[in-house]
GROMACS .gro file of C-alpha atoms in nm:
model
  154
    1MET     CA    1  17.782   9.621   4.095
    2LEU     CA    2  18.139   9.575   3.973
    3LEU     CA    3  18.009   9.479   3.630
    4LEU     CA    4  17.817   9.804   3.600
    5ALA     CA    5  18.131   9.995   3.695
    6GLY     CA    6  18.323   9.800   3.432
    7ASP     CA    7  18.580   9.632   3.657
    8LEU     CA    8  18.564   9.286   3.498
    9ALA     CA    9  18.895   9.170   3.645
   10VAL     CA   10  18.787   9.237   4.003
   11ALA     CA   11  18.439   9.097   3.938
   12ARG     CA   12  18.590   8.779   3.793
   13GLU     CA   13  18.826   8.742   4.088
   14ARG     CA   14  18.542   8.775   4.337
   15TYR     CA   15  18.306   8.542   4.150
   16GLU     CA   16  18.585   8.283   4.131
   17ALA     CA   17  18.639   8.317   4.509
   18SER     CA   18  18.264   8.275   4.562
   19LEU     CA   19  18.260   7.968   4.338
   20GLU     CA   20  18.552   7.814   4.527
   21LEU     CA   21  18.369   7.860   4.859
   22ARG     CA   22  18.043   7.727   4.721
   23ARG     CA   23  18.216   7.422   4.573
   24ALA     CA   24  18.371   7.353   4.914
   25LEU     CA   25  18.030   7.384   5.081
   26SER     CA   26  17.876   7.155   4.820
   27ALA     CA   27  18.151   6.897   4.869
   28ALA     CA   28  18.110   6.915   5.248
   29ASN     CA   29  17.731   6.877   5.216
   30PRO     CA   30  17.680   6.641   4.919
   31SER     CA   31  17.311   6.589   4.993
   32SER     CA   32  17.234   6.963   5.008
   33ALA     CA   33  17.035   7.079   4.707
   34GLU     CA   34  17.077   7.438   4.824
   35ALA     CA   35  17.457   7.409   4.818
   36LYS     CA   36  17.445   7.269   4.465
   37ARG     CA   37  17.208   7.545   4.349
   38ASP     CA   38  17.440   7.805   4.500
   39GLU     CA   39  17.733   7.649   4.315
   40ALA     CA   40  17.533   7.654   3.990
   41ALA     CA   41  17.443   8.021   4.048
   42SER     CA   42  17.809   8.109   4.098
   43LEU     CA   43  17.894   7.932   3.773
   44ILE     CA   44  17.629   8.134   3.588
   45LYS     CA   45  17.756   8.463   3.733
   46LEU     CA   46  18.114   8.379   3.648
   47GLY     CA   47  18.005   8.282   3.297
   48ASP     CA   48  17.831   8.618   3.261
   49VAL     CA   49  18.155   8.798   3.353
   50LEU     CA   50  18.348   8.588   3.102
   51VAL     CA   51  18.098   8.674   2.826
   52GLN     CA   52  18.146   9.044   2.898
   53ALA     CA   53  18.522   8.991   2.890
   54GLY     CA   54  18.491   8.820   2.551
   55ASP     CA   55  18.592   8.474   2.676
   56LEU     CA   56  18.307   8.279   2.517
   57ALA     CA   57  18.480   7.941   2.553
   58GLY     CA   58  18.533   7.999   2.925
   59ALA     CA   59  18.174   8.115   2.965
   60ARG     CA   60  18.048   7.805   2.781
   61GLU     CA   61  18.245   7.581   3.020
   62ARG     CA   62  18.089   7.751   3.325
   63TYR     CA   63  17.739   7.739   3.178
   64GLU     CA   64  17.777   7.371   3.089
   65ALA     CA   65  17.893   7.293   3.444
   66SER     CA   66  17.589   7.481   3.577
   67LEU     CA   67  17.366   7.284   3.340
   68GLU     CA   68  17.504   6.954   3.471
   69LEU     CA   69  17.430   7.057   3.830
   70ALA     CA   70  17.077   7.166   3.732
   71ARG     CA   71  17.019   6.835   3.551
   72ALA     CA   72  17.126   6.638   3.857
   73LEU     CA   73  16.906   6.849   4.085
   74SER     CA   74  16.610   6.815   3.849
   75ALA     CA   75  16.654   6.439   3.831
   76SER     CA   76  16.673   6.410   4.211
   77ASN     CA   77  16.360   6.622   4.264
   78PRO     CA   78  16.147   6.611   3.948
   79SER     CA   79  15.847   6.782   4.108
   80SER     CA   80  16.042   7.097   4.204
   81ALA     CA   81  16.021   7.400   3.978
   82GLU     CA   82  16.352   7.550   4.099
   83PRO     CA   83  16.584   7.306   3.920
   84LYS     CA   84  16.373   7.336   3.605
   85ARG     CA   85  16.417   7.713   3.618
   86ASP     CA   86  16.790   7.659   3.666
   87LEU     CA   87  16.791   7.434   3.359
   88ALA     CA   88  16.618   7.708   3.161
   89VAL     CA   89  16.872   7.969   3.274
   90SER     CA   90  17.165   7.745   3.179
   91TYR     CA   91  17.015   7.667   2.838
   92GLU     CA   92  16.941   8.036   2.778
   93ARG     CA   93  17.300   8.135   2.860
   94LEU     CA   94  17.441   7.855   2.645
   95GLY     CA   95  17.214   7.972   2.362
   96LYS     CA   96  17.345   8.327   2.388
   97VAL     CA   97  17.706   8.204   2.381
   98ALA     CA   98  17.628   7.983   2.083
   99LEU     CA   99  17.473   8.275   1.899
  100ALA     CA  100  17.755   8.510   1.992
  101SER     CA  101  18.013   8.265   1.865
  102GLY     CA  102  17.816   8.177   1.552
  103GLU     CA  103  17.803   7.818   1.672
  104MET     CA  104  17.425   7.786   1.682
  105TRP     CA  105  17.398   7.926   1.331
  106ARG     CA  106  17.656   7.676   1.203
  107MET     CA  107  17.488   7.386   1.385
  108ALA     CA  108  17.148   7.467   1.238
  109ASP     CA  109  17.300   7.517   0.892
  110GLN     CA  110  17.467   7.176   0.906
  111GLY     CA  111  17.189   6.997   1.094
  112LEU     CA  112  17.413   6.923   1.392
  113GLY     CA  113  17.328   6.864   1.758
  114GLY     CA  114  16.953   6.880   1.710
  115VAL     CA  115  16.966   7.259   1.663
  116SER     CA  116  16.696   7.374   1.425
  117TRP     CA  117  16.641   7.705   1.252
  118ALA     CA  118  16.335   7.748   1.472
  119ASP     CA  119  16.572   7.730   1.772
  120VAL     CA  120  16.796   7.997   1.622
  121ALA     CA  121  16.499   8.220   1.538
  122ALA     CA  122  16.355   8.175   1.888
  123GLU     CA  123  16.682   8.278   2.055
  124LEU     CA  124  16.719   8.581   1.828
  125GLU     CA  125  16.357   8.679   1.895
  126LYS     CA  126  16.419   8.660   2.271
  127MET     CA  127  16.721   8.885   2.228
  128SER     CA  128  16.518   9.126   2.015
  129GLU     CA  129  16.235   9.139   2.270
  130ALA     CA  130  16.485   9.196   2.551
  131GLY     CA  131  16.651   9.475   2.354
  132THR     CA  132  16.985   9.293   2.339
  133LEU     CA  133  16.986   9.221   1.966
  134ALA     CA  134  17.193   9.485   1.793
  135PRO     CA  135  17.018   9.665   1.505
  136VAL     CA  136  17.293   9.542   1.274
  137ASP     CA  137  17.191   9.184   1.363
  138GLU     CA  138  16.820   9.228   1.278
  139PRO     CA  139  16.875   9.080   0.928
  140PHE     CA  140  16.996   8.759   1.095
  141LEU     CA  141  16.662   8.732   1.273
  142GLU     CA  142  16.477   8.766   0.943
  143GLN     CA  143  16.705   8.507   0.780
  144ALA     CA  144  16.656   8.264   1.069
  145ARG     CA  145  16.277   8.306   1.050
  146ALA     CA  146  16.282   8.239   0.674
  147LYS     CA  147  16.502   7.932   0.719
  148ALA     CA  148  16.273   7.806   0.997
  149GLU     CA  149  15.975   7.837   0.763
  150GLU     CA  150  16.163   7.646   0.492
  151GLU     CA  151  16.266   7.382   0.744
  152ALA     CA  152  15.903   7.342   0.859
  153THR     CA  153  15.784   7.270   0.504
  154GLU     CA  154  16.054   7.009   0.432
   0.00000   0.00000   0.00000
């Protein structure tokens, strides 16, 4: 609600308070998967606020922390779909931050971190389908698709 109203400072303050409480609950109940999922959700929400505030490095840190929690939960309960969904959410958010910062593009261009042009194109296509890819960025989608095709034939 506060994000829609544009009060990022208050939203950040409240999400940080929520995260602090959820971390305390998680620490007090180390075997509780629910407490860890709640902590991961708070990290994602705080990361979202930081993206809107333009703090991509801070958002990346929160998303990576959420990813680590989701990995641990997935490893402890491999048959559960919930931690796998949490993994997907964390990866999706990290992908958006990477795209926004140009990092994913650079990694694919230099062959770093296992990021391929198909990965870049897929993320841009998701953004386009969701209506979050700015019209000015449409040429990047076409470039990424072309590079993915080149990469596939190499």
